[in-house]
Coordinates of C-alpha atoms in Angstrom, one line a residue:
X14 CA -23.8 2.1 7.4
X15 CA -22.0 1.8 10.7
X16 CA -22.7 -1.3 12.9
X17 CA -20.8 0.4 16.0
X18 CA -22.7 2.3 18.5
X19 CA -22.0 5.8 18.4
X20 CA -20.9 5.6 22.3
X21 CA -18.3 3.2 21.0
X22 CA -17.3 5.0 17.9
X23 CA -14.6 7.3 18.7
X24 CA -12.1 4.0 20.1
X25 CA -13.1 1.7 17.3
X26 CA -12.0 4.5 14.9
X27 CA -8.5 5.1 17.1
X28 CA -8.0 1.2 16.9
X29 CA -8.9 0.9 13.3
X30 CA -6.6 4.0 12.3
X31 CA -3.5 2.7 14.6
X32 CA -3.4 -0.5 12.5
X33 CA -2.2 2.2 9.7
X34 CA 0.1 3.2 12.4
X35 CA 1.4 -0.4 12.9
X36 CA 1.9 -1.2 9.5
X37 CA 2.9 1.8 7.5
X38 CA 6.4 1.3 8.8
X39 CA 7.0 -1.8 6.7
X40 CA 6.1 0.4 3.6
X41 CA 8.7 2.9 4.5
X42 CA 11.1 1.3 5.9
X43 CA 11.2 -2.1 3.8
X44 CA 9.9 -1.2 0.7
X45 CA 10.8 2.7 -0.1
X46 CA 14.1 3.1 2.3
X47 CA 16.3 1.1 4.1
X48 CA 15.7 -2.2 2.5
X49 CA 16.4 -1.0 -1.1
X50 CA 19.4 0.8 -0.4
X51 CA 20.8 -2.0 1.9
X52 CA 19.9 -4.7 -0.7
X53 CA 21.7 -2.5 -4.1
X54 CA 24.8 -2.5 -1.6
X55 CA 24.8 -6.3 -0.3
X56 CA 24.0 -7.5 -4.3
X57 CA 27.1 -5.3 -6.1
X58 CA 29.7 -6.1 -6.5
X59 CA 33.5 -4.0 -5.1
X60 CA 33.6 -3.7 -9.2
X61 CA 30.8 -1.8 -9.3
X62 CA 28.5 -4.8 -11.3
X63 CA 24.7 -4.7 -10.8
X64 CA 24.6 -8.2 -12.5
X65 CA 23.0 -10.8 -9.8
X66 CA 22.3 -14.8 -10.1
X67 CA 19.1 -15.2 -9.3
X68 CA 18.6 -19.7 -9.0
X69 CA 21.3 -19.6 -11.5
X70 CA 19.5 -16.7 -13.4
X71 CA 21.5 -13.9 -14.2
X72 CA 20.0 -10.1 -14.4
X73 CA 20.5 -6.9 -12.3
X74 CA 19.7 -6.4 -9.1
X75 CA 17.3 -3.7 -9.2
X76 CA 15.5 -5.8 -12.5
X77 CA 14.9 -8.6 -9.9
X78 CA 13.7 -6.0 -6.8
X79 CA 11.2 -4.7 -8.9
X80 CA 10.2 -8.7 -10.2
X81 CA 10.1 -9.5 -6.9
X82 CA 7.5 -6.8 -5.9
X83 CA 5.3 -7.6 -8.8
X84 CA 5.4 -11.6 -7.9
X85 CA 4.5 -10.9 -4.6
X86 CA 1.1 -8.6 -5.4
X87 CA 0.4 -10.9 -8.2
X88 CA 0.3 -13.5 -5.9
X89 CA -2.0 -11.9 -3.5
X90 CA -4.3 -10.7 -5.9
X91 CA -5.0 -14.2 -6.8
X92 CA -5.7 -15.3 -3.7
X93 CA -7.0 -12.4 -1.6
X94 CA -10.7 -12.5 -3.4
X95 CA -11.5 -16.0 -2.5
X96 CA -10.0 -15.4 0.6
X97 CA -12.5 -12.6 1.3
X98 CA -15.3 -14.3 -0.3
X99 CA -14.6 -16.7 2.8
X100 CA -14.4 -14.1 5.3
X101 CA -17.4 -12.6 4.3
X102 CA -19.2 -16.1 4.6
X103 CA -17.9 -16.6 8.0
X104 CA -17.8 -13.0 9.6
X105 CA -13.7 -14.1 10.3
X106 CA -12.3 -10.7 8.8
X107 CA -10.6 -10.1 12.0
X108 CA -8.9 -13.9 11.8
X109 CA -7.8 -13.3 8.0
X110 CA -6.6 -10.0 9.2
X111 CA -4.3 -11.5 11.8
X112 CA -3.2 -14.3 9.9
X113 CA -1.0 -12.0 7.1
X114 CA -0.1 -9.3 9.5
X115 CA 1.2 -11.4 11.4
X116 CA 3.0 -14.0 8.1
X117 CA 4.4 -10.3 7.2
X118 CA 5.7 -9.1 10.2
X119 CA 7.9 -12.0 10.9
X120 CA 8.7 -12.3 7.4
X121 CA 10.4 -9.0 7.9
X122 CA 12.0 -9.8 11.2
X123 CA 13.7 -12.6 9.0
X124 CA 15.5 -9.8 6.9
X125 CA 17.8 -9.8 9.9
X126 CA 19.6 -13.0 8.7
X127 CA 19.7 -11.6 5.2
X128 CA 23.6 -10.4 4.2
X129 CA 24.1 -10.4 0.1
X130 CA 25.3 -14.1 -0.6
X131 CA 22.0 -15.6 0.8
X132 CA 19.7 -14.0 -2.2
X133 CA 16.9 -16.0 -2.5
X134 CA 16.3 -16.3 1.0
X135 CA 16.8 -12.8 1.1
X136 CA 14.1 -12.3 -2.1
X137 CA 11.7 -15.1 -0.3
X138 CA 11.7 -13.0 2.8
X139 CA 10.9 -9.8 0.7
X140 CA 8.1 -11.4 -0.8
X141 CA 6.7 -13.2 1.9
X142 CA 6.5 -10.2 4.1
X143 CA 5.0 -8.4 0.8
X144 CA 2.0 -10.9 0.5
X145 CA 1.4 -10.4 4.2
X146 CA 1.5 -6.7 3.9
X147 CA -0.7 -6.3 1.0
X148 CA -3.3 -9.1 2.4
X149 CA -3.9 -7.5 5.7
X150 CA -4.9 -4.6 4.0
X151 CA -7.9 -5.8 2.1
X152 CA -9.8 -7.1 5.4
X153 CA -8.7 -4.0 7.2
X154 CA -10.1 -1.7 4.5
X155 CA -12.9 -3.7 4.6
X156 CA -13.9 -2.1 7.9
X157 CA -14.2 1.5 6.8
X158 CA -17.6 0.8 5.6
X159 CA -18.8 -1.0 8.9
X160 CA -17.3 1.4 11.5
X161 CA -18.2 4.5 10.0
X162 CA -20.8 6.3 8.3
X163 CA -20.4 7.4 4.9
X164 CA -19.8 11.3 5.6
X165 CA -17.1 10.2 8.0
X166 CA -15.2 8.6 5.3
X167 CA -12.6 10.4 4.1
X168 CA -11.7 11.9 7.4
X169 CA -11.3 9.0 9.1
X170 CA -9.3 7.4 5.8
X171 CA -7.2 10.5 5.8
X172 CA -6.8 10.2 9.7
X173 CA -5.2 6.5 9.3
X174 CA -2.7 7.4 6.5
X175 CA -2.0 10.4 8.4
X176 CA -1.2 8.1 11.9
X177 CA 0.7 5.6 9.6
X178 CA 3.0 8.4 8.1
X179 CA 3.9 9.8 11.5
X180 CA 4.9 6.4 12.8
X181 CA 6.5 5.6 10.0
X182 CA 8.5 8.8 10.3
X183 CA 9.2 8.1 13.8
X184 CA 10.9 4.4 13.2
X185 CA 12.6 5.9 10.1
X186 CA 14.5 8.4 12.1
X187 CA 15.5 6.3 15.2
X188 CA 16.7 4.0 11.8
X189 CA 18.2 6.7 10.2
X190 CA 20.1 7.7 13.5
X191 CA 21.5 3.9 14.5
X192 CA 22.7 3.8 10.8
X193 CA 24.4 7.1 11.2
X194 CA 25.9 6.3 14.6
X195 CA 26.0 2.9 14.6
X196 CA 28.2 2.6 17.7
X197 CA 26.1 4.6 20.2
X198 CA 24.1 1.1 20.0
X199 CA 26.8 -1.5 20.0
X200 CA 26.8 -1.6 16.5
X201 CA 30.0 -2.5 14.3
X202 CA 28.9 -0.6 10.9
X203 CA 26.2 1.1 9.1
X204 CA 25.0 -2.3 7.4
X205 CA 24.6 -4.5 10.6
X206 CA 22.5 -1.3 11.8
X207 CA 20.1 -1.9 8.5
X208 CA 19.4 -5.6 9.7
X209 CA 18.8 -4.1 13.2
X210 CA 16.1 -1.9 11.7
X211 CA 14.2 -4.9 9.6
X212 CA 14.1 -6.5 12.8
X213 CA 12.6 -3.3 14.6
X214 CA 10.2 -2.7 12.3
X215 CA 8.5 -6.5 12.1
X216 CA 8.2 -6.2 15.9
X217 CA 6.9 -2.9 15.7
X218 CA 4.4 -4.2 13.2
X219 CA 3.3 -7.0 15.4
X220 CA 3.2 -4.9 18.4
X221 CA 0.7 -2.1 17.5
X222 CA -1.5 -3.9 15.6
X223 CA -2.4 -5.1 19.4
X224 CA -4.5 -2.4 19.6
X225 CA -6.5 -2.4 16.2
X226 CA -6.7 -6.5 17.4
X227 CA -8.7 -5.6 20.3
X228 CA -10.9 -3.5 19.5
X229 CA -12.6 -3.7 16.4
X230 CA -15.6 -6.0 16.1
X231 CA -15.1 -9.5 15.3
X232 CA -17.9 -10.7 13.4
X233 CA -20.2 -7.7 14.0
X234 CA -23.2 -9.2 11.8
X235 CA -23.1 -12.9 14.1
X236 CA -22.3 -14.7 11.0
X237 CA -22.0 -18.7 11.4
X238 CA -19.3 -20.4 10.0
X239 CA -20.7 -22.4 7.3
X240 CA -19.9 -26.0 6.0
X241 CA -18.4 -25.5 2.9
X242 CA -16.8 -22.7 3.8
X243 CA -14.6 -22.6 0.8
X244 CA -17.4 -22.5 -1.9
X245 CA -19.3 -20.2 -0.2
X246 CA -16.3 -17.6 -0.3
X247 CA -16.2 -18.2 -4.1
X248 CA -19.9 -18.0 -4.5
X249 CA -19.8 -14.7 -2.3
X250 CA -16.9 -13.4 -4.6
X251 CA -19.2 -14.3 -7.6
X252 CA -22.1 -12.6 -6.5
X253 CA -19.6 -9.1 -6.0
X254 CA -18.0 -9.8 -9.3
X255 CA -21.7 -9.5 -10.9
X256 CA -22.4 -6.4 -9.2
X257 CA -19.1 -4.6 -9.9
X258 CA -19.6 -5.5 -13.5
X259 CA -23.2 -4.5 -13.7
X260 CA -22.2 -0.8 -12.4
X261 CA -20.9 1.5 -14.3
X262 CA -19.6 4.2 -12.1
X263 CA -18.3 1.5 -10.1
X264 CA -16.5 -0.4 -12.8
X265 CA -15.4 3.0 -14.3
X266 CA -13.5 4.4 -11.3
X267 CA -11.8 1.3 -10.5
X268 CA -10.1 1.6 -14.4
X269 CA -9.2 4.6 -13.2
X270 CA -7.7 3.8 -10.2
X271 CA -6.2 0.9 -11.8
X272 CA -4.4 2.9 -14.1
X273 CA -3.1 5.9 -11.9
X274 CA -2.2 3.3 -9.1
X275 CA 0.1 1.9 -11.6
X276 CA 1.7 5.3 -11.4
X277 CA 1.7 5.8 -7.5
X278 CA 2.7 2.9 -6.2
X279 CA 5.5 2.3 -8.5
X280 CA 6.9 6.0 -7.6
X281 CA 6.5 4.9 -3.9
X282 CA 8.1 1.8 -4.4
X283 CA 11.0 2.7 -6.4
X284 CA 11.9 6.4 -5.7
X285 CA 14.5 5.4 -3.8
X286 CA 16.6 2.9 -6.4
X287 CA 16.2 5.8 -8.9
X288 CA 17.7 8.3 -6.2
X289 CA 20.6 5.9 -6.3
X290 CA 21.3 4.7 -9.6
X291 CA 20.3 7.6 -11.3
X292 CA 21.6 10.6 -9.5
X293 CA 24.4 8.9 -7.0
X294 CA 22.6 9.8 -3.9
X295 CA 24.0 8.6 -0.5
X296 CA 21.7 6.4 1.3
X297 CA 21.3 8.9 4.2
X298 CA 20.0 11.5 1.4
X299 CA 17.4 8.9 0.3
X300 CA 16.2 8.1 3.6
X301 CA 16.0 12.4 4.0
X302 CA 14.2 12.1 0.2
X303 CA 11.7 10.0 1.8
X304 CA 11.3 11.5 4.9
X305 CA 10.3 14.5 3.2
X306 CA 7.6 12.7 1.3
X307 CA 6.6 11.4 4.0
X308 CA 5.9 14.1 6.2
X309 CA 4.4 16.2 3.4
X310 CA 1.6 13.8 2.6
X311 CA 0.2 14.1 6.3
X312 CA -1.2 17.5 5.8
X313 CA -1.5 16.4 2.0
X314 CA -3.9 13.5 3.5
X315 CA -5.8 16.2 5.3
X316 CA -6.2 19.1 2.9
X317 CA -7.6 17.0 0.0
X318 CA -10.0 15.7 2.6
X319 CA -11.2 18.8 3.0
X320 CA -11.1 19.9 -0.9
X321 CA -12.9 16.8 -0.8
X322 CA -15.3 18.1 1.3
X323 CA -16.2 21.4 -0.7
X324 CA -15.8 20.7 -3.9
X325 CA -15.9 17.1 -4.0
X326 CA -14.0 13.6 -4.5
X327 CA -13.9 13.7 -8.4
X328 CA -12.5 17.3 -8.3
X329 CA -9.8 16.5 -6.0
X330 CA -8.9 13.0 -7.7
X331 CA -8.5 14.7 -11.1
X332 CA -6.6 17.8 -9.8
X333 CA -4.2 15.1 -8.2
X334 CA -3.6 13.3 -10.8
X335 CA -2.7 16.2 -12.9
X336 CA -0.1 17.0 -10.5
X337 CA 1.4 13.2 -10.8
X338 CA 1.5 13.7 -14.5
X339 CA 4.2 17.1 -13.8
X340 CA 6.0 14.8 -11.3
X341 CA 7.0 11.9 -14.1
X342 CA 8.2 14.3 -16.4
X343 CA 10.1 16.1 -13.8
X344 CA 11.9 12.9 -12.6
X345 CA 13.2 12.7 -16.3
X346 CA 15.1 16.1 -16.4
X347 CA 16.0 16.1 -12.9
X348 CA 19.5 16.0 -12.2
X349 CA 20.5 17.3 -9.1
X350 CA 20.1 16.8 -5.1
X351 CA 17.9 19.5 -4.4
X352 CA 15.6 19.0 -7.4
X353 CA 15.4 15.6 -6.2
X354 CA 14.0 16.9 -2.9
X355 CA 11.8 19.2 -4.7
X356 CA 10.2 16.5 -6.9
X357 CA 10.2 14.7 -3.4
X358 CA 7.8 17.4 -1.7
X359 CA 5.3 17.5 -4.4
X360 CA 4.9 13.8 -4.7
X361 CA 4.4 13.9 -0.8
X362 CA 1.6 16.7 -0.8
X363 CA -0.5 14.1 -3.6
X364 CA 0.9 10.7 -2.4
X365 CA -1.3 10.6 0.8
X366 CA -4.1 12.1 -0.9
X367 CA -5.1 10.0 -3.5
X368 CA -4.2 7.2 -1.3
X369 CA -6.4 8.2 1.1
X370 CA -9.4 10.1 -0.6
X371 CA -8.8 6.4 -3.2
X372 CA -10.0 4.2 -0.3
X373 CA -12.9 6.7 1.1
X374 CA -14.5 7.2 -2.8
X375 CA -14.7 3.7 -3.2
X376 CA -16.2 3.2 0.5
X377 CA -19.2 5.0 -1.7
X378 CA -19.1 3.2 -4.2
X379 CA -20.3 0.0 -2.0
X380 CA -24.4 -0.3 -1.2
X381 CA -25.4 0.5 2.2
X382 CA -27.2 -2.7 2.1
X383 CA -24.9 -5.6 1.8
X384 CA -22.3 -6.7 4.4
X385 CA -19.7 -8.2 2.0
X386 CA -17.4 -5.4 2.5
X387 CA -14.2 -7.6 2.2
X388 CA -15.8 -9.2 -0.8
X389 CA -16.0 -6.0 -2.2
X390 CA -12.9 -4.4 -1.0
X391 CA -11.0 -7.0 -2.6
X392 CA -11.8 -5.8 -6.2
X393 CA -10.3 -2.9 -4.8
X394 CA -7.5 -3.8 -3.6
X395 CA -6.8 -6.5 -6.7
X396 CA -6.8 -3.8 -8.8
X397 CA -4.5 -2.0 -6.7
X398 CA -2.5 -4.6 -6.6
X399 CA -2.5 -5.8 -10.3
X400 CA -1.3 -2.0 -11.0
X401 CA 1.9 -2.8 -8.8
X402 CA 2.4 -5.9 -10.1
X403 CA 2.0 -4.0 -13.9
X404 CA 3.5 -0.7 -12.8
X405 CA 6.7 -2.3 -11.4
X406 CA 7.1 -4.8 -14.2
X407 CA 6.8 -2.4 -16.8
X408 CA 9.4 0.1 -14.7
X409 CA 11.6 -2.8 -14.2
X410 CA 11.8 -4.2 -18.4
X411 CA 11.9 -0.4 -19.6
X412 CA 15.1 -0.2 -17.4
X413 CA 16.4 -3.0 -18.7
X414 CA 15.7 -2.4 -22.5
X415 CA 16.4 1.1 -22.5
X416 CA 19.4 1.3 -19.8
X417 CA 18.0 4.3 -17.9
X418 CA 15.3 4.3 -15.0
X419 CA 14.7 8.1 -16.8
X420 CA 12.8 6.5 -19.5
X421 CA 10.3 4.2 -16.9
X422 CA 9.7 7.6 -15.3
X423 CA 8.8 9.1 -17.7
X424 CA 6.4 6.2 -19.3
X425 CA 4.6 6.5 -15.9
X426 CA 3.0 9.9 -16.8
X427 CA 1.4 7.8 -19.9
X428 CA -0.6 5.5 -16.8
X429 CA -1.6 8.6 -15.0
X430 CA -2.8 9.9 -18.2
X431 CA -5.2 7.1 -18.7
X432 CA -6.6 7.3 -15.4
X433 CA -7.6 10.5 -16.0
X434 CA -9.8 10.0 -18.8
X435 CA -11.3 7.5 -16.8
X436 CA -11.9 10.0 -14.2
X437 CA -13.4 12.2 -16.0
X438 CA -16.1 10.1 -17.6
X439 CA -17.9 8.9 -13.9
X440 CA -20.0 11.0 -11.5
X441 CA -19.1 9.9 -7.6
X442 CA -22.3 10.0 -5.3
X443 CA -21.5 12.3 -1.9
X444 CA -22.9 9.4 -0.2
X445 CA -22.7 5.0 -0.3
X446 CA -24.8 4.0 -3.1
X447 CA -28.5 3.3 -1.9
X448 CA -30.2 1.1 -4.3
X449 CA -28.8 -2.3 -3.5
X450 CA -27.0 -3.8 -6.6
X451 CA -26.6 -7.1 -4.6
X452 CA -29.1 -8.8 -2.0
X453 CA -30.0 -6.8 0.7
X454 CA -29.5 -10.1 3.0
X455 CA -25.5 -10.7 1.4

């Protein structure tokens, strides 16, 4: 249940929603847009070669994007559950919070010294940023739970995607325009504009997070940092691992999500690359691609919110996924421009929903009585992670084997598949679990 007085309720949930805001603009603008276009041109050659050396390692250059995405998330899903097992112990959510958004954000800012010939710094940049990204988000998930109550969930869940996609739409198009018309801002070319735009958006990360900084609670249960801080995060994480394992509906929805995330965030990692390699897009017609996306998945956010609402979060999840399923075997037969935008729309009126409606089920899934919510919002962000690290890797070697990003598309549908019959075996409770499957004092 919700530690914040209701007086209070209405700016905590601004603050906590604006960090979406902050840092959904690293998502778009280094991970689905700008970045991958602008690192395929810097890493091929005049000759047309996709062929990079990587530390002396040859392979192609969208291979080692897609490596380098799944390193990253591996990494942080081997550190994030201790990490959160210590913020638990100590009440310092807010501190772990600030300490990768803040590694990220200037990681990112360091993509403005990043031209081609300087790969692995380029790659270390990418991944550092990545980690810092992904980490923040497991202690700022964490405070769903804590500053809300549970039938106030998928609103508010769908309300911060929903921020984060129209800031990130914002930054895109002022991006989009100084890469266009590069010398209305001193610019000398379309690729000095790109580094311009890494730079914007780390400061822009920085920057708004300001706001979800100040207000939410820090510490909100007066927890005292203990001695041993270290094996009291593991022993925390132990203690959630148990529980998780000992619930079935609990254990069973996060197979599915881990399976069906594999799905989702490869698409959103990697729709652009396949706009480029497979059908010749422009960059400017990729950015447009994921503009669309983009602003399709704000109302997409709201209206399964609301499906949500009447018919329920399993209902929605499945009908969802469903729709992912048509959207991998479209991207195998599409061909041209415009059915690349209208693959584009439908994946953005399900991406922000099963993001969003994701994050609020599992805010359910957790007991009203325990106060480990990063503890348990690792396992959910792990998995999520785990599936990028899988979903990407897999994308990446059936590329490489086969030749064609086509055939990765279309072995997607398979993950979403999977997911589904997961889905369709739990029952999700309307409301947070009540009988404690951990310590009511934890």
């Amino acid at each position: 249940m919700a530690v914040v007085k209701s007086k209070e309720k209405k700016k905590v949930h601004f603050a906590w929603s604006m960090y979406d805001w902050a840092n959904s603009v690293y998502s778009l603008v280094i991970t689905s847009t700008i970045f991958p276009v602008y690192f395929n041109s810097v890493t091929t050659s005049e000759e047309g070669d996709y062929t990079v050396s990587f530390f002396g390692i040859e392979v192609v250059n969208t291979v080692l994007y897609s490596y380098s995405i799944s390193f990253s998330f591996l990494m942080i899903a081997f550190i994030s559950p201790l990490l959160s097992g210590m913020a638990d112990a100590s009440g310092k959510k807010l501190f772990f919070m600030k300490v990768f958004a803040y590694m990220g954000s200037i990681a990112c800012m360091g993509l403005f010294f990043f031209d081609g010939p300087n790969l692995e710094y380029g790659i270390l940049c990418a991944v550092i940023a990545s980690i810092g990204h992904a980490g923040s988000l497991v202690f700022y998930n964490a405070y769903l739970p804590e500053i809300a109550d549970p039938d106030e969930y998928d609103f508010l869940s769908a309300k911060g995607f929903s921020l984060g996609y129209i800031g990130s739409v914002i930054l895109l198009v002022l991006n989009l325009v100084m890469i266009q018309m590069p010398e209305l801002f001193g610019l000398e070319n379309a690729a000095q504009a790109s580094k311009w735009s890494f730079l914007i958006t780390g400061l822009w990360w920085a920057g708004f997070s300001q706001i979800t900084f100040k207000f939410l609670p820090d510490n909100p249960y007066k927890k005292k940092v203990p001695r041993e801080l270290l094996w009291k995060g593991y022993h925390e994480i132990r203690v959630i691992f148990q529980a998780v394992k000992n619930t079935k509906v609990t254990k069973s929805f996060l197979a599915a999500f881990f399976f069906y995330s594999m799905g989702v965030q490869t698409v959103i990692f990697l729709a652009a690359s396949f706009g480029d390699k497979e059908l010749g897009l422009a960059g400017d017609k990729l950015i447009l691609t994921i503009l669309i996306i983009q602003i399709v998945a704000i109302g997409g956010s709201y209206f399964f919110a609301f499906i949500s609402k009447l018919y329920g979060n399993k209902l929605s999840l499945i009908v969802m996924v469903l729709i992912w399923v048509l959207v991998c075997g479209g991207a195998y037969y599409v061909e041209t421009e415009y059915q690349f935008y209208s693959l584009a729309f439908v994946v953005g009126s399900v991406m922000g929903g099963i993001q969003s409606l994701s994050r609020a089920t599992y805010s359910k899934l957790i007991p009203a009585t325990t106060t480990l919510h990063a503890s348990y919002f690792s396992f959910f962000d792990v998995t999520e992670k785990l599936a990028i690290v899988v979903g990407t890797f897999s994308y990446g070697i059936i590329e490489q084997l086969s030749g064609s990003m086509r055939n990765s598309s279309l072995a997607l549908g398979l993950f979403f598949l999977i997911g589904l019959g997961f889905l369709l075996t739990i029952k999700i409770p309307k409301q947070s679990l009540s009988s404690p499957i951990v310590p009511p004092h934890a």
